[in-house]
Each structure stands twice: as structure tokens, then as C-alpha cells.
Tab-separated table of C-alpha atoms and ligand atoms in Angstrom:
chain	number	residue	atom	x	y	z
A	73	UNK	CA	27.630	-19.628	7.655
A	74	UNK	CA	23.957	-20.479	9.947
A	75	UNK	CA	23.694	-23.400	12.075
A	76	UNK	CA	19.556	-23.379	11.458
A	77	UNK	CA	17.750	-21.582	9.625
A	78	UNK	CA	15.308	-21.094	12.617
A	79	UNK	CA	15.340	-21.939	16.014
A	80	UNK	CA	12.693	-21.461	18.804
A	81	UNK	CA	13.252	-20.488	22.505
A	82	UNK	CA	11.444	-22.438	24.547
A	83	UNK	CA	9.056	-25.624	24.615
A	84	UNK	CA	5.896	-25.604	25.347
A	85	UNK	CA	2.442	-26.251	24.017
A	86	UNK	CA	3.544	-22.533	21.197
A	87	UNK	CA	7.693	-22.791	20.768
A	88	UNK	CA	6.497	-26.528	20.032
A	89	UNK	CA	3.405	-25.605	16.956
A	90	UNK	CA	5.761	-22.993	15.855
A	91	UNK	CA	8.938	-25.122	15.184
A	92	UNK	CA	6.420	-28.377	14.251
A	93	UNK	CA	4.994	-25.871	11.642
A	94	UNK	CA	9.054	-24.156	10.314
A	95	UNK	CA	10.419	-28.011	10.044
A	96	UNK	CA	7.361	-29.778	7.884
A	97	UNK	CA	7.535	-26.338	5.465
A	98	UNK	CA	11.029	-27.577	5.133
A	99	UNK	CA	13.458	-25.197	7.525
A	100	UNK	CA	16.076	-26.479	9.212
A	101	UNK	CA	14.549	-26.111	13.010
A	102	UNK	CA	16.437	-26.069	16.433
A	103	UNK	CA	13.464	-25.354	19.223
A	104	UNK	CA	15.808	-24.730	23.149
A	105	UNK	CA	14.047	-25.820	25.932
A	106	UNK	CA	15.810	-24.739	29.441
A	107	UNK	CA	14.198	-27.865	31.342
A	108	UNK	CA	14.988	-31.630	31.105
A	109	UNK	CA	11.429	-32.126	29.575
A	110	UNK	CA	8.712	-30.331	27.033
A	111	UNK	CA	6.158	-28.598	28.368
A	112	UNK	CA	7.465	-27.613	32.079
A	113	UNK	CA	6.018	-24.408	33.162
A	114	UNK	CA	2.670	-22.659	32.471
A	115	UNK	CA	1.209	-25.105	28.897
A	116	UNK	CA	1.400	-28.121	32.103
A	117	UNK	CA	-0.201	-25.765	34.729
A	118	UNK	CA	-3.454	-24.207	33.219
A	119	UNK	CA	-7.245	-25.268	33.028
A	120	UNK	CA	-7.336	-27.169	29.458
A	121	UNK	CA	-9.720	-26.277	27.925
A	122	UNK	CA	-10.275	-25.683	24.389
A	123	UNK	CA	-12.344	-21.801	24.341
A	124	UNK	CA	-15.089	-21.790	22.035
A	125	UNK	CA	-13.921	-17.582	21.416
A	126	UNK	CA	-16.283	-16.044	22.919
A	127	UNK	CA	-14.538	-14.008	25.254
A	128	UNK	CA	-12.201	-11.793	23.003
A	129	UNK	CA	-12.586	-8.803	21.308
A	130	UNK	CA	-13.882	-9.358	17.051
A	131	UNK	CA	-10.614	-8.506	14.730
A	132	UNK	CA	-8.121	-9.372	18.153
A	133	UNK	CA	-5.850	-12.192	17.673
A	134	UNK	CA	-7.041	-13.788	20.522
A	135	UNK	CA	-10.676	-14.292	19.227
A	136	UNK	CA	-8.833	-15.181	15.532
A	137	UNK	CA	-6.093	-17.089	16.790
A	138	UNK	CA	-8.815	-19.069	19.190
A	139	UNK	CA	-11.661	-19.684	17.058
A	140	UNK	CA	-9.254	-21.389	14.522
A	141	UNK	CA	-6.801	-22.917	17.050
A	142	UNK	CA	-10.297	-24.480	18.458
A	143	UNK	CA	-11.049	-26.198	14.868
A	144	UNK	CA	-7.433	-26.943	14.224
A	145	UNK	CA	-6.901	-28.677	18.265
A	146	UNK	CA	-10.312	-30.990	17.120
A	147	UNK	CA	-8.685	-31.999	13.465
A	148	UNK	CA	-5.409	-33.146	15.252
A	149	UNK	CA	-7.616	-34.446	18.048
A	150	UNK	CA	-8.991	-37.011	15.912
A	151	UNK	CA	-5.971	-37.543	13.453
A	152	UNK	CA	-3.556	-38.023	16.115
A	153	UNK	CA	-5.635	-39.365	19.104
A	154	UNK	CA	-5.162	-36.435	21.658
A	155	UNK	CA	-7.573	-36.802	24.231
A	156	UNK	CA	-10.821	-34.235	22.959
A	157	UNK	CA	-14.246	-34.150	24.873
A	158	UNK	CA	-17.108	-31.562	24.077
A	159	UNK	CA	-18.242	-30.989	26.914
A	160	UNK	CA	-20.570	-27.620	26.299
A	161	UNK	CA	-19.846	-24.672	28.824
A	162	UNK	CA	-22.949	-22.677	30.045
A	163	UNK	CA	-21.767	-19.204	31.179
A	164	UNK	CA	-24.526	-18.252	34.505
A	165	UNK	CA	-25.051	-14.687	34.771
A	166	UNK	CA	-25.850	-14.842	38.634
A	167	UNK	CA	-29.090	-11.573	39.112
A	168	UNK	CA	-30.707	-10.758	36.249
A	169	UNK	CA	-28.311	-7.012	35.889
A	170	UNK	CA	-25.999	-9.603	34.537
A	171	UNK	CA	-28.068	-11.154	31.995
A	172	UNK	CA	-26.312	-7.871	29.828
A	173	UNK	CA	-22.834	-9.473	29.850
A	174	UNK	CA	-23.865	-12.706	28.466
A	175	UNK	CA	-25.652	-10.460	25.658
A	176	UNK	CA	-23.417	-9.001	24.667
A	177	UNK	CA	-20.612	-12.002	25.129
A	178	UNK	CA	-23.426	-14.137	22.691
A	179	UNK	CA	-22.784	-11.048	19.967
A	180	UNK	CA	-19.049	-11.233	20.510
A	181	UNK	CA	-18.897	-14.542	20.066
A	182	UNK	CA	-21.544	-14.889	16.976
A	183	UNK	CA	-19.162	-12.297	15.139
A	184	UNK	CA	-16.296	-14.112	16.451
A	185	UNK	CA	-17.652	-17.333	14.319
A	186	UNK	CA	-18.037	-19.140	17.472
A	187	UNK	CA	-21.562	-21.425	16.281
A	188	UNK	CA	-24.211	-23.037	17.961
A	189	UNK	CA	-24.442	-19.658	20.804
A	190	UNK	CA	-27.291	-19.734	22.399
A	191	UNK	CA	-28.592	-17.538	25.177
A	192	UNK	CA	-30.761	-20.085	28.232
A	193	UNK	CA	-33.476	-19.053	30.384
A	194	UNK	CA	-33.271	-20.263	34.604
A	195	UNK	CA	-35.454	-23.298	33.729
A	196	UNK	CA	-33.360	-24.022	30.809
A	197	UNK	CA	-29.969	-24.254	33.176
A	198	UNK	CA	-31.517	-26.384	35.604
A	199	UNK	CA	-32.987	-28.761	33.088
A	200	UNK	CA	-29.993	-29.016	31.992
A	201	UNK	CA	-27.704	-28.778	35.126
A	202	UNK	CA	-28.859	-29.642	37.748
A	203	UNK	CA	-26.840	-28.445	40.902
A	204	UNK	CA	-26.921	-25.372	39.393
A	205	UNK	CA	-28.337	-22.167	39.993
A	206	UNK	CA	-28.465	-19.222	37.634
A	207	UNK	CA	-30.518	-16.333	36.803
A	208	UNK	CA	-29.950	-16.522	32.902
A	209	UNK	CA	-27.066	-18.622	30.767
A	210	UNK	CA	-25.128	-18.828	27.881
A	211	UNK	CA	-25.034	-22.043	26.391
A	212	UNK	CA	-21.505	-22.470	23.951
A	213	UNK	CA	-21.872	-25.989	22.070
A	214	UNK	CA	-18.139	-25.909	20.869
A	215	UNK	CA	-15.745	-25.740	23.897
A	216	UNK	CA	-13.747	-28.502	24.993
A	217	UNK	CA	-11.719	-30.184	27.825
A	218	UNK	CA	-8.079	-32.144	26.184
A	219	UNK	CA	-5.145	-33.364	27.051
A	220	UNK	CA	-2.430	-30.315	26.886
A	221	UNK	CA	0.367	-33.385	27.553
A	222	UNK	CA	-0.699	-35.494	24.616
A	223	UNK	CA	-1.227	-32.440	22.765
A	224	UNK	CA	2.620	-31.371	23.235
A	225	UNK	CA	3.815	-34.833	22.675
A	226	UNK	CA	2.410	-34.584	19.600
A	227	UNK	CA	3.740	-31.678	18.438
A	228	UNK	CA	6.998	-32.918	19.094
A	229	UNK	CA	6.813	-35.833	17.199
A	230	UNK	CA	6.055	-33.331	14.515
A	231	UNK	CA	8.979	-31.501	15.123
A	232	UNK	CA	11.413	-34.753	15.048
A	233	UNK	CA	9.492	-36.384	12.074
A	234	UNK	CA	10.492	-33.045	9.875
A	235	UNK	CA	13.634	-33.204	10.767
A	236	UNK	CA	13.923	-30.411	13.198
A	237	UNK	CA	15.402	-30.613	16.785
A	238	UNK	CA	14.697	-30.689	20.602
A	239	UNK	CA	17.062	-29.579	22.390
A	240	UNK	CA	16.181	-30.421	26.627
A	241	UNK	CA	18.535	-28.492	29.587
A	242	UNK	CA	19.185	-25.230	27.029
A	243	UNK	CA	18.716	-21.902	28.328
A	244	UNK	CA	19.116	-19.294	26.019
A	245	UNK	CA	21.719	-16.467	28.540
A	246	UNK	CA	22.220	-13.968	25.350
A	247	UNK	CA	20.692	-13.268	21.655
A	248	UNK	CA	23.202	-11.023	19.713
A	249	UNK	CA	21.659	-9.071	16.570
A	250	UNK	CA	23.660	-9.349	13.711
A	251	UNK	CA	22.744	-7.929	9.634
A	252	UNK	CA	20.536	-10.454	8.699
A	253	UNK	CA	21.413	-13.411	11.583
A	254	UNK	CA	20.891	-13.857	14.559
A	255	UNK	CA	24.042	-15.031	17.368
A	256	UNK	CA	22.470	-17.420	20.435
A	257	UNK	CA	23.969	-18.779	23.502
A	258	UNK	CA	22.682	-21.046	25.585
A	259	UNK	CA	24.680	-21.403	29.162
A	260	UNK	CA	26.748	-24.401	30.082
A	261	UNK	CA	29.749	-25.064	30.777
A	262	UNK	CA	31.901	-24.737	27.972
A	263	UNK	CA	29.077	-22.028	26.413
A	264	UNK	CA	27.776	-22.962	22.972
A	265	UNK	CA	26.647	-20.526	20.304
A	266	UNK	CA	24.184	-21.200	17.233
A	267	UNK	CA	23.886	-19.023	13.863
A	268	UNK	CA	20.704	-18.608	12.882
A	269	UNK	CA	18.872	-16.947	10.428
A	270	UNK	CA	15.702	-15.861	12.383
A	271	UNK	CA	14.653	-16.548	16.187
A	272	UNK	CA	11.497	-16.796	17.420
A	273	UNK	CA	10.494	-16.169	20.854
A	274	UNK	CA	8.327	-18.610	22.741
A	275	UNK	CA	9.810	-18.141	26.035
A	276	UNK	CA	6.417	-17.528	27.786
A	277	UNK	CA	6.681	-16.441	31.689
A	278	UNK	CA	10.748	-14.794	30.160
A	279	UNK	CA	9.354	-13.503	26.788
A	280	UNK	CA	10.524	-10.745	27.945
A	281	UNK	CA	14.116	-10.958	28.923
A	282	UNK	CA	14.301	-12.955	25.455
A	283	UNK	CA	12.822	-9.976	24.130
A	284	UNK	CA	15.208	-7.356	26.158
A	285	UNK	CA	18.315	-9.435	25.816
A	286	UNK	CA	17.354	-8.719	21.222
A	287	UNK	CA	17.650	-5.375	21.851
A	288	UNK	CA	13.486	-4.966	22.466
A	289	UNK	CA	12.787	-4.071	25.960
A	290	UNK	CA	10.427	-5.205	27.785
A	291	UNK	CA	8.136	-6.160	31.211
A	292	UNK	CA	5.340	-8.761	31.562
A	293	UNK	CA	3.454	-8.818	34.481
A	294	UNK	CA	3.082	-12.214	36.324
A	295	UNK	CA	-0.348	-13.555	37.454
A	296	UNK	CA	-0.927	-16.495	39.989
A	297	UNK	CA	-3.900	-18.289	38.998
A	298	UNK	CA	-5.229	-21.084	42.455
A	299	UNK	CA	-7.245	-24.490	41.807
A	300	UNK	CA	-9.074	-26.113	44.211
A	301	UNK	CA	-10.146	-29.216	43.506
A	302	UNK	CA	-13.655	-30.777	44.103
A	303	UNK	CA	-13.984	-34.599	44.694
A	304	UNK	CA	-17.818	-35.094	45.291
A	305	UNK	CA	-20.659	-36.499	42.288
A	306	UNK	CA	-22.330	-33.126	41.130
A	307	UNK	CA	-24.763	-32.885	38.930
A	308	UNK	CA	-23.034	-31.137	36.676
A	309	UNK	CA	-21.467	-32.752	33.050
A	310	UNK	CA	-20.789	-28.924	31.495
A	311	UNK	CA	-18.706	-26.136	32.082
A	312	UNK	CA	-19.873	-23.401	34.421
A	313	UNK	CA	-17.902	-20.081	33.683
A	314	UNK	CA	-19.917	-16.857	36.224
A	315	UNK	CA	-19.489	-13.681	34.485
A	316	UNK	CA	-15.758	-12.632	33.474
A	317	UNK	CA	-13.888	-9.997	34.907
A	318	UNK	CA	-11.685	-7.129	33.923
A	319	UNK	CA	-8.402	-9.635	34.376
A	320	UNK	CA	-9.613	-13.318	33.932
A	321	UNK	CA	-12.201	-14.770	33.020
A	322	UNK	CA	-13.667	-16.156	36.625
A	323	UNK	CA	-13.742	-18.330	39.167
A	324	UNK	CA	-15.537	-21.652	37.077
A	325	UNK	CA	-16.286	-25.541	37.395
A	326	UNK	CA	-14.137	-27.668	35.047
A	327	UNK	CA	-14.987	-31.253	35.144
A	328	UNK	CA	-11.449	-33.022	34.606
A	329	UNK	CA	-11.378	-35.729	32.101
A	330	UNK	CA	-10.144	-38.125	34.488
A	331	UNK	CA	-13.444	-37.708	37.052
A	332	UNK	CA	-14.294	-35.089	39.636
A	333	UNK	CA	-14.111	-32.045	39.386
A	334	UNK	CA	-11.797	-28.443	39.779
A	335	UNK	CA	-12.484	-25.129	40.701
A	336	UNK	CA	-10.380	-22.583	39.762
A	337	UNK	CA	-8.458	-20.096	38.865
A	338	UNK	CA	-8.151	-16.946	40.666
A	339	UNK	CA	-6.289	-13.672	38.849
A	340	UNK	CA	-3.218	-12.409	41.371
A	341	UNK	CA	-0.685	-10.473	40.354
A	342	UNK	CA	2.552	-11.589	41.971
A	343	UNK	CA	6.213	-9.972	41.849
A	344	UNK	CA	8.673	-12.057	40.118
A	345	UNK	CA	10.537	-13.111	42.733
A	346	UNK	CA	11.054	-16.966	42.535
A	347	UNK	CA	11.366	-19.446	39.383
A	348	UNK	CA	7.640	-19.925	38.850
A	349	UNK	CA	7.250	-23.180	39.339
A	350	UNK	CA	9.266	-26.292	40.255
A	351	UNK	CA	11.018	-28.275	38.049
A	352	UNK	CA	13.836	-29.887	39.958
A	353	UNK	CA	13.938	-30.539	43.418
A	354	UNK	CA	15.243	-28.327	46.180
A	355	UNK	CA	14.162	-25.349	43.779
A	356	UNK	CA	12.347	-22.547	45.296
A	357	UNK	CA	8.664	-21.735	43.823
A	358	UNK	CA	5.464	-20.358	44.434
A	359	UNK	CA	2.631	-22.943	45.560
A	360	UNK	CA	-1.095	-23.473	45.700
A	361	UNK	CA	-2.512	-21.138	48.537
A	362	UNK	CA	-4.972	-22.849	50.561
A	363	UNK	CA	-5.880	-19.654	52.327
A	364	UNK	CA	-8.107	-18.747	49.504
A	365	UNK	CA	-10.642	-21.780	50.099
A	366	UNK	CA	-13.003	-19.391	51.298
A	367	UNK	CA	-12.486	-16.168	48.504
A	368	UNK	CA	-12.933	-19.547	46.313
A	369	UNK	CA	-15.934	-21.259	47.850
A	370	UNK	CA	-18.050	-18.149	48.099
A	371	UNK	CA	-17.358	-17.553	44.337
A	372	UNK	CA	-18.462	-21.000	43.081
A	373	UNK	CA	-21.299	-20.979	46.179
A	374	UNK	CA	-23.096	-18.859	44.048
A	375	UNK	CA	-23.530	-21.379	40.932
A	376	UNK	CA	-23.045	-24.078	43.042
A	377	UNK	CA	-24.833	-23.388	45.900
A	378	UNK	CA	-24.761	-26.953	47.204
A	379	UNK	CA	-20.568	-26.684	48.070
A	380	UNK	CA	-19.445	-26.405	51.324
A	381	UNK	CA	-16.021	-24.691	52.350
A	382	UNK	CA	-14.480	-27.728	53.202
A	383	UNK	CA	-14.761	-30.132	51.035
A	384	UNK	CA	-12.286	-27.735	48.222
A	385	UNK	CA	-8.772	-29.374	47.882
A	386	UNK	CA	-5.738	-26.827	47.377
A	387	UNK	CA	-4.819	-28.364	43.715
A	388	UNK	CA	-2.385	-26.403	41.504
A	389	UNK	CA	-1.740	-23.266	40.147
A	390	UNK	CA	0.087	-21.990	37.070
A	391	UNK	CA	1.390	-18.687	36.259
A	392	UNK	CA	0.194	-16.133	33.261
A	393	UNK	CA	2.440	-13.859	31.257
A	394	UNK	CA	0.531	-10.617	30.610
A	395	UNK	CA	0.774	-7.105	28.604
A	396	UNK	CA	-2.223	-6.352	31.156
A	397	UNK	CA	-1.339	-4.550	33.701
A	398	UNK	CA	-4.004	-4.733	36.973
A	399	UNK	CA	-5.729	-1.593	36.505
A	400	UNK	CA	-5.572	-1.646	32.071
A	401	UNK	CA	-7.720	-2.641	29.879
A	402	UNK	CA	-7.651	-5.903	27.195
A	403	UNK	CA	-4.652	-6.683	25.949
A	404	UNK	CA	-3.828	-9.313	22.813
A	405	UNK	CA	-2.095	-11.041	21.811
A	406	UNK	CA	1.841	-9.549	21.194
A	407	UNK	CA	3.272	-11.921	17.892
A	408	UNK	CA	5.416	-9.882	15.535
A	409	UNK	CA	8.472	-9.381	13.589
A	410	UNK	CA	10.652	-6.759	14.764
A	411	UNK	CA	11.553	-4.891	12.478
A	412	UNK	CA	14.902	-2.948	14.314
A	413	UNK	CA	16.101	-6.631	15.181
A	414	UNK	CA	18.117	-8.616	12.393
A	415	UNK	CA	15.958	-6.638	9.705
A	416	UNK	CA	13.617	-8.406	11.596
A	417	UNK	CA	14.577	-11.749	11.550
A	418	UNK	CA	13.589	-11.921	15.392
A	419	UNK	CA	9.990	-12.443	15.834
A	420	UNK	CA	8.495	-11.740	19.295
A	421	UNK	CA	5.114	-13.667	21.340
A	422	UNK	CA	4.488	-11.602	23.901
A	423	UNK	CA	1.329	-12.439	26.448
A	424	UNK	CA	0.858	-15.871	25.003
A	425	UNK	CA	-1.777	-15.887	27.772
A	426	UNK	CA	-5.315	-17.503	27.553
A	427	UNK	CA	-6.131	-18.726	25.507
A	428	UNK	CA	-2.438	-19.660	24.586
A	429	UNK	CA	-3.235	-23.895	24.885
A	430	UNK	CA	-6.542	-23.629	22.874
A	431	UNK	CA	-4.630	-21.012	19.676
A	432	UNK	CA	-0.836	-22.895	19.864
A	433	UNK	CA	-1.793	-24.783	16.267
A	434	UNK	CA	-2.869	-21.484	15.105
A	435	UNK	CA	-0.141	-19.385	16.162
A	436	UNK	CA	2.560	-22.031	15.270
A	437	UNK	CA	1.210	-21.370	11.742
A	438	UNK	CA	0.327	-17.774	12.388
A	439	UNK	CA	4.381	-17.645	12.718
A	440	UNK	CA	4.957	-19.777	9.984
A	441	UNK	CA	4.189	-17.327	7.794
A	442	UNK	CA	5.454	-14.564	9.781
A	443	UNK	CA	9.282	-16.334	9.233
A	444	UNK	CA	9.007	-17.171	5.361
A	445	UNK	CA	8.375	-13.904	4.214
A	446	UNK	CA	12.261	-13.243	6.333
A	447	UNK	CA	13.195	-16.222	5.145
A	448	UNK	CA	12.288	-16.253	1.662
B	738	FAD	C1	-4.193	-20.774	35.011
B	738	FAD	C2	-3.824	-20.481	33.603
B	738	FAD	C3	-4.968	-21.132	33.329
B	738	FAD	C4	-5.057	-21.488	31.777
B	738	FAD	N1	-6.408	-22.477	31.177
B	738	FAD	C5	-6.373	-22.196	30.005
B	738	FAD	C6	-6.869	-22.973	28.933
B	738	FAD	O1	-7.633	-23.054	30.173
B	738	FAD	N2	-6.602	-22.945	27.741
B	738	FAD	C7	-6.409	-22.440	26.940
B	738	FAD	O2	-6.408	-22.200	25.850
B	738	FAD	N3	-5.293	-21.629	28.043
B	738	FAD	C8	-5.017	-21.460	29.072
B	738	FAD	N4	-3.658	-20.638	29.987
B	738	FAD	C9	-3.278	-20.498	28.996
B	738	FAD	C10	-1.881	-20.788	28.726
B	738	FAD	O3	-1.176	-22.136	29.488
B	738	FAD	C11	-0.128	-20.315	27.726
B	738	FAD	O4	-1.080	-19.468	27.199
B	738	FAD	C12	-0.088	-21.119	27.270
B	738	FAD	O5	0.469	-22.557	27.911
B	738	FAD	C13	1.700	-20.664	26.233
B	738	FAD	O6	1.961	-21.749	25.824
B	738	FAD	P1	4.341	-21.002	25.795
B	738	FAD	O7	4.156	-22.169	24.887
B	738	FAD	O8	3.287	-20.015	25.169
B	738	FAD	O9	4.002	-20.946	27.242
B	738	FAD	P2	5.051	-21.939	28.230
B	738	FAD	O10	4.277	-22.589	28.299
B	738	FAD	O11	5.276	-21.310	29.361
B	738	FAD	O12	6.338	-22.527	27.442
B	738	FAD	C14	7.546	-21.838	27.427
B	738	FAD	C15	8.495	-22.387	27.296
B	738	FAD	O13	9.683	-21.811	27.578
B	738	FAD	C16	10.771	-21.772	27.961
B	738	FAD	N5	11.690	-20.977	28.491
B	738	FAD	C17	11.851	-19.968	28.969
B	738	FAD	N6	12.946	-19.102	29.428
B	738	FAD	C18	13.677	-19.856	27.891
B	738	FAD	C19	14.894	-19.841	28.257
B	738	FAD	N7	16.230	-19.016	28.252
B	738	FAD	N8	15.952	-20.645	27.734
B	738	FAD	C20	15.571	-21.581	27.105
B	738	FAD	N9	13.943	-21.934	27.451
B	738	FAD	C21	13.616	-21.367	28.043
B	738	FAD	C22	10.380	-22.066	29.593
B	738	FAD	O14	11.224	-23.309	30.288
B	738	FAD	C23	8.639	-22.737	29.281
B	738	FAD	O15	9.058	-24.526	28.704
B	738	FAD	C24	-3.698	-20.670	30.896
B	738	FAD	C25	-2.660	-20.140	31.522
B	738	FAD	C26	-2.427	-20.147	33.014
B	738	FAD	C27	-1.409	-19.455	33.604
């Protein structure tokens, strides 16, 4: 006897989207989350940028699901009243040599299906953004800002309206694959055990631990990104990004929807010594690193020369679950049914770093298609 057709581990943006899609298809679904609220981890510690999709190699899941996800998110914003502000973004080359990177991004963006991509001269950049200095720019008008919190509330509402269950304070402690089902043990006194026909791993930073429990050993890298805020009024209305680095898309300047600006994030690979985020009183976790102020100032003043170091105030951080190590090349999202676990009924979502928020609605549909094949 099965308790559910499908169980989803993790109530971040991705797990909620997967749960809502499956419930709306008529499956009995439970989403289980270890914390006492939805989206307590990376889904509430990020830039809330709806990416256009220029940064990812053509044909990769990141490119496909980002472009589709951004369109779905804009539609959902209109339908459900999710804040969505299409500010557009300018990626800036600070030197003439960097212009070649912009041209590559423009070509890649167009072949990924990103619309409106346009190269800008230095004069065009300064006409559009008077406080920004650049040798050239790349304009992507579809980049937007959203509210991750409101998006997740909407997804939790869709899950519940379709009859799906959300179990908060349900920490998965064990996964036991059987022939065509999986038993999931939730920690507690007493522990609870549920049996499902399909299990989807959307556990973010802990998705490697869940995968390992299911018999697919895996180890993710954690890469912290710090943010500083800037409260002075500046003549900037769009997102301003530098040329991307090897492991991140660069310390950028983002107007906040509530006013002010955010500068960051950087990329710092960290050891996994404590819980990633502080979610209950007194629990040790990482913290924003104010000691990086100079590094951030040096990075941001390349395109915002009027920035003074002391204007930057440490604000927040997020941690990326990366398949890509510090010396590795591009790593795509790994979203797949594992053929050797319960005859493919365990679906892994690994390495869901940026653009995971943008892509979450498309990931929900993608995973639901995989699940339908195994559930029938
Ligand atoms: C610094 C930073 C900036 C970013 N900026 C952007 C951006 O601007 N745009 C964008 O598109 N993306 C961005 N991202 C990426 C985006 O935030 C993530 O891809 C997305 O939030 C991932 O969602 P998720 O649901 O997979 O993971 P999470 O939100 O981490 O959710 C996983 C959930 O699983 C739960 N869980 C874990 N283990 C268990 C267990 N054993 N039992 C039960 N529950 C468990 C956790 O508590 C958590 O709630 C950024 C990420 C970072 C770190």
C-alpha cells in the first residue's frame, strides 16, 4: 500500500513547483520540509533576479529551463499578482578587450531564444545609465526582478488547492528504495514512515545527502555569496552586471524593489561545517562577511566610479549548491530519474543553483513529465 503517488523532499521554490505541478495532474502528493516554514533556505537568500538566459551554453538545461521559466514566471506574475518588474539589464565591459565576451554572450543569448539582446556603445550606456562607466555594454531587456517569497506562497497555494499536502517540520532521515516504491522515514519521536510510488529530491544544499540515502552517492560544493547594500540615490535604473567569471556571474548592482541597491554576490567555496542558514534562535550558521567590503568596492567601482567604500553595508548571503568545483568548467543542472533506484522512481534534482529561481516553474513541468512516465 502506498501513502502517496509522489513525495517531494524540500519546500523551496523548486520543490513547491514540482509538488504543485504533480498535484494539478491529479496525483496524490506530499511535499515534506524540515523547517517550520517554506523557502527558509536558498530560495529566500538570493538576488531575486529573473534571468534572461544569456549566460548558459545553448542546449543546456540551464539555458532551456531559464528561458522557459522566465516566460512562465511573467505569466504567473500577471495571473497571481506576483511582483514582477522588467528593469532590463546591462552587462558592461570595462575594457575594450572585454567587449569580445559581450559579443559571445549576445550570440549565445540569441541562440538560446532570448529576445531583444542588443550591443551598446560606451555613449549609449552612459545615456541610459548616467552613473555607469563602460567601454561597451550588452542590453537584455527581458531581465526582471521578482519576489521569491510571494512566488513560493503562490506555489504553496496551488499545491494545496489541488489537494496536495505540505508537511512542515518533517525532516527526511532515511530513504529506502524497494522494487517499485520508496519508503521515506521522517525524523521524530516516534519517527514516521511513508511509502510512495515516486520520490523527488528537491533538497537544495542537502540534495547530495538525500541522493546518497537513496543509493546514489554524491557530494555537492557549497559556494557562499555575500551581499552589501547601498542606500545612496544613484542614477541607475537597470541591473548592471560585469563580465561573468568562471564560477559566477560577477559582483553586480541590483536596484531593490523596495528602494536602494544591492551589490553582490561574490563566490566563495566554503567547507560544510554547520547548517547553511540560521533558521531557529541560537542556531550557529554562516553570516555575511563585512571584511569583504574592500573587495566589493573594488569590483563595483569599475562600473560605478562614484562609489565610496564606506557606503557599502554588509547585508546578507546565500549559499549555492554547486556540482561545479572551483577548478571545474560549466556544470549543468542534473535533473533525472535514477534508473537503478526503484526502477527509475527516484528523481534527483542536483546542482540547482542560479538560475534555479527563474527556472523553477519550468523545472516543475520538466520533473512532472519525468514523473508521469514512471507513474503512468
Ligand atoms: C547568492 C545566490 C544568488 C542567487 N540569485 C539568483 C537569482 O537572482 N535568480 C535566480 O534565478 N536564481 C538565483 N539563485 C539560485 C536560486 O536561489 C536557487 O536555484 C533556488 O532557490 C533553489 O531552490 P530549491 O528549492 O532547489 O532549493 P532551496 O530553496 O534550498 O530548498 C531546499 C529545501 O529542502 C529542504 N530540505 C533539505 N534537506 C531536507 C530534509 N532532509 N528533509 C526535509 N527537507 C529538507 C530545505 O530545508 C529547503 O527548504 C541564487 C542563489 C544564491 C545562493
